[in-house]
Each structure stands twice: as C-alpha cells, then as structure tokens.
Amino acid sequence: SQQGEEDPQALSIQEGENATMNCSYKTSINNLQWYRQNSGRGLVHLILIRSNEREKHSGRLRVTLDTSKKSSSLLITASRAADTASYFCATDSIGSQGNLIFGKGTKLSVKP
Amino acid sequence: DAGVTQSPTHLIKTRGQHVTLRCSPISGHKSVSWYQQVLGQGPQFIFQYYEKEERGRGNFPDRFSARQFPNYSSELNVNALLLGDSALYLCASTEGNEQFFGPGTRLTVL
C-alpha cells in the first residue's frame, strides 16, 4: 500500500522558475527521502531528512519536514529542463526496519 | 565505483512462466531490497535481505521469493506469472539509512 501522497500529481513550469512538491504520510517515521526518476528508469536518491530535522539543503534542493502535520515539501530552485522527471517521497516508518514506503509521485515538466 | 547493477534490462514472458531477476549491490553493502513499480505508481516493497537472511517482506503472494548469496548479490524469483506482474522491478542496496537503486528490470508478461 502507498504511504505518501504527493501533491500535485503533475506540475509544468518554465525554466528558471521554482518548483514545489508536497508529500503527506500517515505513520510515524524515522526519516523521509526524496527520489527522482527519469522516464521509468532507476531512482536517484536526492536527499534524506531525519525526523528530528526541520529543513535541509542540497544544491538547488530544499526539503522541509513537519512531523506534526506528517508532511514534507521539496523545493527545486531555478529549475532547468534537465530537472524534468518524476519525484517521489519515501518514508522509513518506525518499526519497518528500513523498508521504504513510496508515494505515487509528482511528474515535473520544465519547459525551456 | 560501480553502482547497483541489475540483469536483465528487459524481459518478456508469457503467463504461467517463471522468471529470475538478478541484482548486485554496491561493493561493501550487505543489505538488498526489492521493489515492484507498476506503471504510474510509486515502487512497492517486496523483500529485504541482510547477510543472507530475510529481514522483511511486503504484501506479495508466495509466488514471489528471493534469496541472497554469500557475495551479497540477490535473486528475485516469480512463479506462475500473471499479466499483473508486468512492472519495473527495482533493487536497492542500503548504507545506513539511504537506499541506492539500480536501473531496474522491465518485465512484460503477455
């Protein structure tokens, strides 16, 4: 079963704009991870945020986590056409022994 | 360093057949997980192995089985294939809390 729900399901923006994707989940977590997937290929790990962290940055990526609302957001700043991909959040729930539960993903399209 | 490798890349089978998918984790990683990703959905957890022992199993029927070898590579076996087994099968190796995924095997069941 899916744990998370990404919002929006699809997002289309122009190059240079910022893209924000949201993720909600249901159970208590150890950490939350964001992945990128290009055209049905393997998943690329973007960033991990632990349950005791509220914000994390990596290059043009900014992730926030609100455990009281069971939600996270991924912000991609100054987007590029190469950022076009599907983005998934995945939660490592307490007691899951590290097995990840994924949402359905947000399909991001960045137009040049 | 090589990342996670999976073979084959693509596979076409017919209903009722069985299939074996293979995965080699990143060197030094002892844990391997398998996920199934149906078109338009996020990956769903199937199995996790650590040091050749099954550590977790998702909500999949007994037709799905897996094992891990002494060199930490792994096989996923699916028997009596159904049309609904058509999917991208992803393998991930784990270091700490992070899972690193391979390119996947695209299985089509006709």
XYZ file of C-alpha atoms in Angstrom:
222
model
C 0.000 0.000 0.000
C 1.116 3.569 -0.592
C 2.056 5.610 2.441
C 2.557 9.008 0.967
C 0.566 11.213 -1.282
C 2.440 13.660 -3.441
C 0.818 16.881 -4.484
C 0.437 17.946 -7.202
C 0.330 14.825 -9.379
C 1.735 16.846 -12.266
C 3.481 20.210 -12.469
C 4.531 22.162 -15.547
C 6.773 25.214 -15.249
C 9.184 27.324 -17.286
C 12.927 27.070 -16.980
C 14.214 29.344 -14.232
C 11.059 29.097 -12.116
C 10.902 27.321 -8.773
C 9.079 24.017 -8.378
C 7.468 22.952 -5.116
C 6.203 19.446 -4.473
C 4.463 18.285 -1.331
C 4.220 14.914 0.339
C 1.934 13.744 3.117
C 2.283 10.485 5.009
C 0.358 8.539 7.599
C 2.600 6.906 10.209
C 5.450 7.993 12.466
C 8.755 7.941 10.649
C 12.489 7.629 11.232
C 13.284 9.620 8.122
C 11.891 10.758 4.795
C 13.737 10.595 1.495
C 13.156 12.194 -1.887
C 13.996 10.432 -5.143
C 13.984 11.402 -8.818
C 13.099 9.043 -11.650
C 13.647 9.738 -15.327
C 11.344 8.012 -17.837
C 10.692 4.826 -15.857
C 14.336 4.182 -15.109
C 16.024 3.660 -11.752
C 15.551 6.008 -8.835
C 18.165 8.602 -7.987
C 18.500 9.479 -4.308
C 18.215 13.238 -3.791
C 18.082 13.953 -0.081
C 17.265 12.368 3.273
C 15.785 14.298 6.168
C 15.582 12.753 9.624
C 12.520 13.012 11.836
C 14.300 15.417 14.197
C 15.260 17.776 11.368
C 13.038 20.527 10.011
C 14.911 21.694 6.932
C 17.736 20.511 4.752
C 19.504 21.906 1.702
C 21.465 20.302 -1.086
C 22.471 22.499 -4.002
C 19.254 23.798 -5.599
C 17.137 21.493 -3.434
C 15.445 22.469 -0.195
C 13.440 19.974 1.817
C 11.260 20.714 4.809
C 9.653 18.300 7.215
C 6.736 18.933 9.567
C 6.192 15.819 11.666
C 3.199 17.356 13.458
C 1.410 17.616 10.120
C 3.051 14.497 8.700
C 4.118 16.388 5.621
C 7.220 17.329 3.674
C 7.980 19.609 0.768
C 10.666 19.590 -1.895
C 11.633 22.892 -3.484
C 13.760 22.980 -6.612
C 15.026 26.487 -7.278
C 15.972 27.925 -10.682
C 14.685 24.840 -12.476
C 16.281 23.501 -15.645
C 14.912 21.377 -18.475
C 17.086 18.540 -17.122
C 15.006 18.561 -13.919
C 12.104 17.105 -15.910
C 11.330 13.822 -14.150
C 9.026 12.176 -11.632
C 9.743 12.918 -7.998
C 8.840 10.543 -5.168
C 8.895 10.846 -1.430
C 9.596 7.695 0.549
C 9.209 7.175 4.264
C 11.140 4.896 6.556
C 8.487 4.210 9.163
C 9.250 3.336 12.748
C 9.378 -0.450 13.038
C 9.776 -1.009 9.310
C 13.459 -1.984 9.563
C 14.363 0.427 6.808
C 11.830 -0.668 4.204
C 10.691 2.373 2.262
C 7.089 3.245 1.507
C 6.674 5.436 -1.552
C 4.020 7.849 -2.690
C 2.665 7.951 -6.233
C 4.970 10.751 -7.293
C 4.807 14.178 -8.893
C 5.546 14.422 -12.600
C 7.512 17.618 -13.183
C 7.890 19.094 -16.646
C 10.275 22.027 -17.091
C 9.878 23.776 -20.422
C 12.907 25.523 -21.957
C 32.783 2.582 -8.128
C 30.014 0.614 -9.778
C 26.532 1.322 -8.544
C 23.794 -1.240 -8.112
C 23.568 -3.447 -11.182
C 20.588 -5.469 -12.338
C 20.074 -8.019 -15.081
C 18.476 -8.431 -17.456
C 17.399 -4.939 -18.511
C 14.247 -6.105 -20.231
C 12.378 -9.384 -20.199
C 9.282 -10.682 -21.919
C 7.492 -13.738 -20.561
C 4.120 -15.373 -21.017
C 1.526 -16.116 -18.353
C 2.354 -19.137 -16.219
C 6.116 -18.964 -16.774
C 8.608 -18.158 -14.087
C 11.319 -15.525 -14.046
C 14.569 -14.864 -12.187
C 15.885 -11.350 -11.791
C 19.375 -10.598 -10.540
C 20.939 -7.786 -8.558
C 24.443 -6.924 -7.405
C 24.664 -4.326 -4.629
C 27.240 -1.622 -4.262
C 30.519 -3.069 -3.046
C 30.512 -3.234 0.738
C 26.739 -3.061 1.096
C 25.277 -6.097 2.822
C 21.573 -5.331 2.533
C 19.461 -5.661 -0.604
C 15.828 -4.744 -1.079
C 13.457 -5.464 -3.951
C 10.621 -3.232 -5.115
C 7.924 -3.549 -7.766
C 6.844 -0.445 -9.663
C 3.728 -0.699 -11.762
C 3.292 1.959 -14.435
C 2.060 5.226 -12.969
C 2.640 4.200 -9.353
C 5.411 4.506 -6.828
C 7.593 1.476 -6.013
C 6.173 -1.090 -3.604
C 8.383 -3.040 -1.226
C 8.688 -6.785 -1.857
C 11.651 -8.118 0.165
C 14.664 -7.077 2.151
C 17.684 -9.278 2.794
C 20.594 -8.664 5.107
C 23.530 -11.022 5.467
C 21.569 -13.686 3.528
C 18.629 -13.547 5.942
C 15.168 -12.236 5.064
C 14.518 -9.158 7.193
C 11.246 -8.008 5.734
C 8.530 -8.972 3.323
C 5.861 -6.830 1.726
C 2.320 -7.761 0.850
C 3.083 -10.024 -2.084
C 1.904 -13.605 -2.731
C 4.052 -16.679 -2.186
C 4.736 -16.778 -5.929
C 7.394 -14.188 -5.139
C 10.571 -15.423 -3.480
C 14.117 -14.187 -3.147
C 17.482 -15.118 -1.798
C 20.831 -13.513 -1.110
C 24.164 -15.105 -1.794
C 27.433 -15.003 0.221
C 28.739 -12.230 -2.050
C 25.563 -10.224 -1.160
C 24.112 -10.405 -4.658
C 20.471 -11.363 -4.800
C 17.860 -13.052 -6.956
C 14.144 -12.389 -7.128
C 12.039 -15.264 -8.417
C 8.447 -15.021 -9.550
C 6.493 -18.180 -10.374
C 3.258 -18.661 -12.310
C 3.455 -15.200 -13.855
C 0.294 -13.164 -14.210
C -0.378 -10.234 -16.511
C -0.422 -8.014 -13.428
C 3.194 -8.878 -12.674
C 4.231 -6.658 -15.577
C 6.267 -3.922 -13.942
C 9.670 -2.401 -13.370
C 11.493 -4.398 -10.697
C 13.965 -2.340 -8.737
C 16.759 -3.487 -6.493
C 18.322 -1.264 -3.869
C 21.353 -1.652 -1.671
C 21.498 0.064 1.680
C 24.142 2.033 3.523
C 22.978 3.454 6.808
C 19.539 4.888 6.196
C 19.971 5.532 2.488
C 18.908 3.151 -0.256
C 20.600 3.303 -3.637
C 18.640 1.915 -6.544
C 19.689 0.074 -9.649
C 18.323 0.815 -13.139
C 15.655 -1.865 -12.824
C 14.445 -4.794 -14.892
C 11.407 -4.143 -17.068
C 9.257 -7.305 -17.057
C 6.441 -7.671 -19.555
C 4.048 -10.583 -19.165
C 1.986 -11.433 -22.241
